[in-house]
CSV table of C-alpha atoms in Angstrom, one decimal:
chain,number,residue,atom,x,y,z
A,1,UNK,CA,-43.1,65.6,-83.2
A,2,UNK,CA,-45.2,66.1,-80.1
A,3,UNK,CA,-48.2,68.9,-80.4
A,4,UNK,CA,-50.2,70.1,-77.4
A,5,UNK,CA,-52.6,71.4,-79.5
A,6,UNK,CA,-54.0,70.0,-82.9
A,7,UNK,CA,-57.2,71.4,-84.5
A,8,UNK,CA,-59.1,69.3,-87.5
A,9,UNK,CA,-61.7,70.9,-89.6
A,10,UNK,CA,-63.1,73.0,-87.3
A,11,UNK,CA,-66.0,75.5,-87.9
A,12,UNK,CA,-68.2,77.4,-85.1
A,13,UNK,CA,-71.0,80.0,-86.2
A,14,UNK,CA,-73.0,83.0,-84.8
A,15,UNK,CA,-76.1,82.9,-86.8
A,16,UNK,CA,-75.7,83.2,-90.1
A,17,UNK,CA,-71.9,84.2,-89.6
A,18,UNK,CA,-69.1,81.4,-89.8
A,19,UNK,CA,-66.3,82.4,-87.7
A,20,UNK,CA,-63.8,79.4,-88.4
A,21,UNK,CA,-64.6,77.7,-91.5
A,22,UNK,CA,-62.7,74.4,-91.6
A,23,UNK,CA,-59.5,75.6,-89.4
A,24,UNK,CA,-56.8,72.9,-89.0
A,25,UNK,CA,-53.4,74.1,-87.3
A,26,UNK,CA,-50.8,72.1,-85.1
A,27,UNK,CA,-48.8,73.3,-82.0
A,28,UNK,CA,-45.7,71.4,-81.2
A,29,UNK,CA,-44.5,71.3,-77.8
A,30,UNK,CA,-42.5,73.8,-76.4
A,31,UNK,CA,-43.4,76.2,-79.2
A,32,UNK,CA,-44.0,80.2,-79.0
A,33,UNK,CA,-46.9,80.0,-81.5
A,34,UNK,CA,-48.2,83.6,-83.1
A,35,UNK,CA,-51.7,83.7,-84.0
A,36,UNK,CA,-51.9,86.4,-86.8
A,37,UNK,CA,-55.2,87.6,-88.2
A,38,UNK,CA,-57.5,90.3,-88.9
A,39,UNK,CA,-59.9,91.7,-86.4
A,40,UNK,CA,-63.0,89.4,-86.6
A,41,UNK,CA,-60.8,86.6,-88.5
A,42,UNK,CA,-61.7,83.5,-85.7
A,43,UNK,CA,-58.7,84.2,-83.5
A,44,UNK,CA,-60.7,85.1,-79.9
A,45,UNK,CA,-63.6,82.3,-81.3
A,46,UNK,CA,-60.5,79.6,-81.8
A,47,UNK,CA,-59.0,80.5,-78.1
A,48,UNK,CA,-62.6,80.6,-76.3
A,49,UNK,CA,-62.9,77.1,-77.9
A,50,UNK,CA,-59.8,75.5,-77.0
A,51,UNK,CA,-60.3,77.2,-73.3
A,52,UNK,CA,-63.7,75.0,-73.5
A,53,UNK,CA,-65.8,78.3,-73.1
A,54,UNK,CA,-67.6,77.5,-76.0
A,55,UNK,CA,-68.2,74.3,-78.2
A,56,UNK,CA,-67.5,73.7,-82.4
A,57,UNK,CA,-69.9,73.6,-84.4
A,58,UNK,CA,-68.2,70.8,-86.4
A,59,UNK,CA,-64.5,69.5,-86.5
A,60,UNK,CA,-62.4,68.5,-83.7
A,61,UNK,CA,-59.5,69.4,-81.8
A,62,UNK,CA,-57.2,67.6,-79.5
A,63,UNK,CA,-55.1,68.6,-76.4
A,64,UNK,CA,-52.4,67.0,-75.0
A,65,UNK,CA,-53.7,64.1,-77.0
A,66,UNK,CA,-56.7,63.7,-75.6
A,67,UNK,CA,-60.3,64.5,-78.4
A,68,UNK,CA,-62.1,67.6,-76.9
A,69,UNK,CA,-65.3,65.2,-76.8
A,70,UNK,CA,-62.7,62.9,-74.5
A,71,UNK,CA,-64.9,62.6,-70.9
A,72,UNK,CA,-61.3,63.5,-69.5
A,73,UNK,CA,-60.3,66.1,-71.8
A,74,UNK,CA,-60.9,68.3,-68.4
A,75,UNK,CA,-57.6,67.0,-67.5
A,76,UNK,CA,-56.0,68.2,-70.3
A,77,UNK,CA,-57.7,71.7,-69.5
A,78,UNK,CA,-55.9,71.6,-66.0
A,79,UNK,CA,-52.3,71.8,-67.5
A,80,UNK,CA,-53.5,75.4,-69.2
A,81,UNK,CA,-53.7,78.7,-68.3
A,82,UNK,CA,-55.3,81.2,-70.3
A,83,UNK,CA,-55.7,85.4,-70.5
A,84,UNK,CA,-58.3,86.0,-73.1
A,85,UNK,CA,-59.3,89.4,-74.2
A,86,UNK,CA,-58.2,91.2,-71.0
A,87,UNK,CA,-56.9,89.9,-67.4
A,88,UNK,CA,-59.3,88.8,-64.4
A,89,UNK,CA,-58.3,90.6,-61.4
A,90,UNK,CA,-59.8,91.4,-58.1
A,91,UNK,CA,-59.1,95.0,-58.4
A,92,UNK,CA,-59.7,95.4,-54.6
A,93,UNK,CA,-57.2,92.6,-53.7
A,94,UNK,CA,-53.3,92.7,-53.7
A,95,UNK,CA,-51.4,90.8,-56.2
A,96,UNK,CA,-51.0,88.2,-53.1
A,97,UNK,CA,-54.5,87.8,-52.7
A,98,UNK,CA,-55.4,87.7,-56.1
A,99,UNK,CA,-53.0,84.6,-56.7
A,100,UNK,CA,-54.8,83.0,-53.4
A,101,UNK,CA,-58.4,83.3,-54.3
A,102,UNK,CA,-57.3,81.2,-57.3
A,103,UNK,CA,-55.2,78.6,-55.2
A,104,UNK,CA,-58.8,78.7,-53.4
A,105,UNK,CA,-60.9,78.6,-57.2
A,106,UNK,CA,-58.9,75.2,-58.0
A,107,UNK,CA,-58.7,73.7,-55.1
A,108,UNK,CA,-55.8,73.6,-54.2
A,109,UNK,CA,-54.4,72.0,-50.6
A,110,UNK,CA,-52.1,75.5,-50.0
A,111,UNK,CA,-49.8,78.1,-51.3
A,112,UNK,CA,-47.0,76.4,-52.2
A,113,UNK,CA,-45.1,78.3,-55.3
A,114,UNK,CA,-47.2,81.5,-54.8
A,115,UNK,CA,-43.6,83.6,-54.0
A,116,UNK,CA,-42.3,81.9,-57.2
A,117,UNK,CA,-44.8,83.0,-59.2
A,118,UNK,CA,-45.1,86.8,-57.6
A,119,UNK,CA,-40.9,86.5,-58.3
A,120,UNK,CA,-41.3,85.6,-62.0
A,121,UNK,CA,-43.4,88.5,-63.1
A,122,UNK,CA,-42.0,91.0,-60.8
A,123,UNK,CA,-44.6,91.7,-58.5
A,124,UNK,CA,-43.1,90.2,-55.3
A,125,UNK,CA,-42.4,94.0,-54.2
A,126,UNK,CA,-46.2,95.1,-54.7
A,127,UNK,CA,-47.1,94.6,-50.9
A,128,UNK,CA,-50.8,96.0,-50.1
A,129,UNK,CA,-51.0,98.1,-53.1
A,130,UNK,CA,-54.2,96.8,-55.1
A,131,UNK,CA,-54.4,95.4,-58.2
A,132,UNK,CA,-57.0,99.0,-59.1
A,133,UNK,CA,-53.9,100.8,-58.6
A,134,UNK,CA,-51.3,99.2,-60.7
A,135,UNK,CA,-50.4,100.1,-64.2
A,136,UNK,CA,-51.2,98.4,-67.1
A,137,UNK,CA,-48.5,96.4,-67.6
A,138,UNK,CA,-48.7,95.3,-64.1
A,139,UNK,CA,-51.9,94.3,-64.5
A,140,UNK,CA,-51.6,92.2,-67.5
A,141,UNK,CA,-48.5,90.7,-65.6
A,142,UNK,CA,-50.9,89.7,-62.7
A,143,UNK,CA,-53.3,88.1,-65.0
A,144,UNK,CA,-50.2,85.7,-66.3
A,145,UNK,CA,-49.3,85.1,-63.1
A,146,UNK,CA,-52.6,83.9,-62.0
A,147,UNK,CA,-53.0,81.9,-65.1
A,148,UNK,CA,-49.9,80.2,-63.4
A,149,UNK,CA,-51.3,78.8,-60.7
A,150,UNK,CA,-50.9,75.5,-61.1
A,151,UNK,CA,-48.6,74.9,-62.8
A,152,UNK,CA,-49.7,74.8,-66.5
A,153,UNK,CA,-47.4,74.0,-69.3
A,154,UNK,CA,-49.6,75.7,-72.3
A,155,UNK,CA,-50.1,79.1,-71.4
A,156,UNK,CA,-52.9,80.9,-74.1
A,157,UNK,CA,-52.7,84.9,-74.4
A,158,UNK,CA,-55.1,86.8,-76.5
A,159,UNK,CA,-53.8,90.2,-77.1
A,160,UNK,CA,-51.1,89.8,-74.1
A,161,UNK,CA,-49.1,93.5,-75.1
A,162,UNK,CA,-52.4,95.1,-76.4
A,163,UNK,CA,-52.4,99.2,-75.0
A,164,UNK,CA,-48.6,98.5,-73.1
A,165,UNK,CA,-46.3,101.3,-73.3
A,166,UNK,CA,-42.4,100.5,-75.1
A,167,UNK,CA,-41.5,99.4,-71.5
A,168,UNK,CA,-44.3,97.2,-70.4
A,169,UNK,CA,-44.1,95.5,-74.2
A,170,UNK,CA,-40.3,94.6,-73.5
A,171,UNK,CA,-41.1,93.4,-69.8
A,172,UNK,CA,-44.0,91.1,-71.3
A,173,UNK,CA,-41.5,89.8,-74.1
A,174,UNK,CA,-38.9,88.5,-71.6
A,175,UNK,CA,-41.2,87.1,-69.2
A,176,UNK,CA,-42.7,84.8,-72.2
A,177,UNK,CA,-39.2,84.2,-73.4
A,178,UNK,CA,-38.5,83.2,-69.7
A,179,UNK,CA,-41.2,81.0,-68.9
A,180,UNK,CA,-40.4,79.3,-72.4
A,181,UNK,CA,-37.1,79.0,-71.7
A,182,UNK,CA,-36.9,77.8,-68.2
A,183,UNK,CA,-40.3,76.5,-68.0
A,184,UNK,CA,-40.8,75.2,-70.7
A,185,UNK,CA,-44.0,76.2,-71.2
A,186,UNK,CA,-45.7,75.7,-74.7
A,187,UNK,CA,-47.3,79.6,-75.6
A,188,UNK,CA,-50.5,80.2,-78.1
A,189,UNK,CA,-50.2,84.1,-79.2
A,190,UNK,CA,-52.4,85.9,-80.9
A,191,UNK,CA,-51.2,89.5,-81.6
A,192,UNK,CA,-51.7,92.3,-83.3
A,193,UNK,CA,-48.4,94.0,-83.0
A,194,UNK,CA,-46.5,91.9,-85.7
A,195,UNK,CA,-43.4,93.6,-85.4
A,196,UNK,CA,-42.9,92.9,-81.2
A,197,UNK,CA,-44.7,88.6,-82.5
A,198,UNK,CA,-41.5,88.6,-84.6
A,199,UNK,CA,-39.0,88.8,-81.9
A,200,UNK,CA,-40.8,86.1,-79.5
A,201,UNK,CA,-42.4,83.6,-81.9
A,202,UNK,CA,-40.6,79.9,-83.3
A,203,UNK,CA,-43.8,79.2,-85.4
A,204,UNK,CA,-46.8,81.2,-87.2
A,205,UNK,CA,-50.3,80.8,-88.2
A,206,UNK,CA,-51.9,83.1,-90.4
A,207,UNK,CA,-55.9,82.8,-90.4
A,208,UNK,CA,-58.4,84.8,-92.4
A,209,UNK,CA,-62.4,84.4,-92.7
A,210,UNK,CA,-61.9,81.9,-90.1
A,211,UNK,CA,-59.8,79.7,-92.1
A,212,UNK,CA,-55.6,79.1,-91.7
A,213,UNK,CA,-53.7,80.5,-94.9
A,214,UNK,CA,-50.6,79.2,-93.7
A,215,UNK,CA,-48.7,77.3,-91.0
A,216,UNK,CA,-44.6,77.6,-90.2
A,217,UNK,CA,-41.7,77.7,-88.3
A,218,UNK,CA,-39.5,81.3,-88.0
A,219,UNK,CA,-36.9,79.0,-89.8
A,220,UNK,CA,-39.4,78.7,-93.1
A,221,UNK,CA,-41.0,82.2,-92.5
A,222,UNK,CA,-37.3,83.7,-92.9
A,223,UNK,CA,-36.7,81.5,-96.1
A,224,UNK,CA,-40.2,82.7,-97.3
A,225,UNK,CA,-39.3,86.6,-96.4
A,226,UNK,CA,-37.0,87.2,-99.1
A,227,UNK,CA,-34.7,89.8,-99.6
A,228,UNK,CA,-36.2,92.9,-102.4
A,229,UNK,CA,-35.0,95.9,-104.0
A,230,UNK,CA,-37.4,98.5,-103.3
A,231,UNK,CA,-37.8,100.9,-106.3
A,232,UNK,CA,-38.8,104.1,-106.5
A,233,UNK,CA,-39.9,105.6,-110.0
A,234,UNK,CA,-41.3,107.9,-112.2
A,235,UNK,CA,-43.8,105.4,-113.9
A,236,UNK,CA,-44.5,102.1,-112.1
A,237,UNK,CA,-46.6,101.5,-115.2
A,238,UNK,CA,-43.1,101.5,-117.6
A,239,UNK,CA,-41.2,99.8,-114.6
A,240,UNK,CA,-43.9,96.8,-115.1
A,241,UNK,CA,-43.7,96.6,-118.2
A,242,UNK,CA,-39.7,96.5,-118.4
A,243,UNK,CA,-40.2,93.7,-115.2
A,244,UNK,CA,-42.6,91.3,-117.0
A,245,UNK,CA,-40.2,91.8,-120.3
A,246,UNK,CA,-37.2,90.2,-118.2
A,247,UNK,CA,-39.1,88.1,-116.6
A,248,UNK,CA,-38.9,89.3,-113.2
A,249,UNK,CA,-41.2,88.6,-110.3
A,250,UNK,CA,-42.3,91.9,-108.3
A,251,UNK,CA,-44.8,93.7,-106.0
A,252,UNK,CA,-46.2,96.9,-107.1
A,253,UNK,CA,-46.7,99.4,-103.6
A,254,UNK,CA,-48.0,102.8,-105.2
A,255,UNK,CA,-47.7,104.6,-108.5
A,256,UNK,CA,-44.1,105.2,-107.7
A,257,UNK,CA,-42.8,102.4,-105.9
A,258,UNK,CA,-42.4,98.4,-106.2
A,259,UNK,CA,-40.7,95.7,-104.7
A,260,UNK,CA,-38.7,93.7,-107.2
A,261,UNK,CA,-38.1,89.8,-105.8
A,262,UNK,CA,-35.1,88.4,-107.7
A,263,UNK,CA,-31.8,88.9,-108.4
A,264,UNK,CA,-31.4,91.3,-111.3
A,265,UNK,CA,-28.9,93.3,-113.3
A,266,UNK,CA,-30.0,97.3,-112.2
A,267,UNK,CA,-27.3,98.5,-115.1
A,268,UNK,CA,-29.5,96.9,-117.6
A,269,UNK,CA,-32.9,97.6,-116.2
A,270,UNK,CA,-31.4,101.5,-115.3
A,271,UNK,CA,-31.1,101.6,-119.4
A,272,UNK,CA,-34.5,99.5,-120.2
A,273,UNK,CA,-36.7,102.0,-118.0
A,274,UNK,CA,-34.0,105.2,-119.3
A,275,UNK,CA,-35.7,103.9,-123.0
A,276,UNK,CA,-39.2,103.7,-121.9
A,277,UNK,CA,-38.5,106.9,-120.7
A,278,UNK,CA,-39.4,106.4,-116.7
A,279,UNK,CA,-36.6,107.8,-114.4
A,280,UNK,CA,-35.5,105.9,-111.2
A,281,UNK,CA,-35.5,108.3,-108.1
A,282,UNK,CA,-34.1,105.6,-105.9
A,283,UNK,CA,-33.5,101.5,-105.5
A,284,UNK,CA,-33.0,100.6,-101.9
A,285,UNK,CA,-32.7,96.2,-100.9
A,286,UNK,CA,-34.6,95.4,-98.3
A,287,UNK,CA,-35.8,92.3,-96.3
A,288,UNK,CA,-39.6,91.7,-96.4
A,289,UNK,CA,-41.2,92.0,-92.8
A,290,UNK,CA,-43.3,89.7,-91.1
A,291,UNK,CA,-46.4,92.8,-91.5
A,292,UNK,CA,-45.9,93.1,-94.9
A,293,UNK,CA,-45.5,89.1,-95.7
A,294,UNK,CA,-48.7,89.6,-93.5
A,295,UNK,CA,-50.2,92.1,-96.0
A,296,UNK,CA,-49.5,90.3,-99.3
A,297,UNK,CA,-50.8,87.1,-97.7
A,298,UNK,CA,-54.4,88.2,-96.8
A,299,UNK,CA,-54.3,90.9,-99.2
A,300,UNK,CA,-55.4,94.9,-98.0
A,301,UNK,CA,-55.0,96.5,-94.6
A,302,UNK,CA,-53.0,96.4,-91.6
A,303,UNK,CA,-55.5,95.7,-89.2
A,304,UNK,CA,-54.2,92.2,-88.0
């Protein structure tokens, strides 16, 4: 398999703080690759290192092949684009003019694809109206498209539907899933909207205190979110107890509730709990979600 990114060991620190503690993960090309962590987990610290905005304190990492202490790995660099954290505009300029001053910033002999690019993220009707004036989800549109100059074929986006409103989310899901698609272009994600990462991503990376938990396809994620019965009860304590009697593997939620993983016969547990006299209110199944795979991964909150 080709990767356009490979990380090996790596670990970066702010004082006394490691951020990435040994972090190894592997990006095949062509992938949509969702970066899923906590806030302060090493996701921004990985992308500002891959970007080359900042160096590793230890480890490497290759891209496009080439070792990021590589004299040439600058060449590598060239075939990215990146929006980290939030998009650089000229908010004086038009979306033209901001795609220009970037043809300009790399040197580039003229503006050859610049209509393209306006075309692909749907600002090719903007005219003089300036980038100040556009709406969010223009704006984060405008940074991809100047991320396109170019032509990159890994594009890296940190937050990339962070603040959007319902319709700017769906506009920034089928421009990635357009520029995979017909581009081919290889995407690093990291998100915290799970749920929206869900419907975009082919593989995952879940890191925590700067280290990755796990690495997989949407293929092996979907094995790996099995189908539950979500229970509902009057004692979760007596529905345990009846659970680890048969041998059953589940999740307790709350002092009501649990998620029971396997296959089991609800006639005879109805009558087991009935005995240890615990009621059942309700018994829904259910498919696990990628949030709450998330959750019982990294153990605690929500804030990815």
């Amino acid at each position: 398999m080709d990767y356009v990114l490979r990380t090996d060991a790596l670990c970066k620190s702010y004082r006394h703080f490691k951020v990435l503690n040994g972090l190894s993960m592997n990006i095949p090309k062509g992938a949509i690759y969702g970066f899923i962590g906590k806030n302060g987990a090493g996701k921004t610290t990985l992308i500002r290192l891959v970007c080359g905005l900042q160096t590793p304190d230890s480890g490497s990492y290759t891209l496009y092949g080439r070792k990021h202490t590589d004299r040439e790995i600058v060449k590598s660099r060239r075939r990215m684009g990146a929006v980290v954290e939030t998009p650089s505009v000229y908010q004086d300029m038009t979306a033209e003019d901001n795609l220009k001053q970037q043809y300009r910033i790399l040197g580039l002999p003229s503006f050859d694809g610049l209509d393209e690019i306006l075309d692909l993220v749907r600002l090719s009707d903007t005219g003089k109206k300036k980038a100040k004036d556009f709406s969010l989800g223009m704006r984060q549109r405008l940074g991809i498209a100047i991320s396109l100059v170019g032509d990159p074929d890994f594009l890296v986006l940190d937050e990339p539907v962070n603040g959007l409103d319902p319709q700017g989310i769906v506009e920034m899901r089928e421009l990635i899933l357009k520029l995979n698609r017909e581009k081919q272009i290889t995407f690093l994600i990291s998100s915290h909207i799970l749920d929206e990462l869900s419907k975009l991503a082919t593989h995952y990376g879940f890191i925590d205190k700067g280290t990755l938990l796990k690495e997989f396809s949407a293929k092996e994620l979907e094995a790996a979110c099995r189908k539950c019965v979500r229970m509902e009860v009057s004692s979760v304590g007596a529905l345990a107890c009846v659970l680890d009697g048969m041998g059953v593997e589940y999740r307790i939620l709350s002092e009501n509730s649990a998620d029971i993983h396997a296959k089991v016969n609800m006639s005879e547990l109805v009558l087991a709990l009935d005995r240890a006299g615990c009621s059942v209110i309700s018994a829904n199944e259910r498919n696990e979600s990628l949030e709450s795979y998330y959750i019982s991964l990294v153990g605690g909150g929500q804030d990815a």
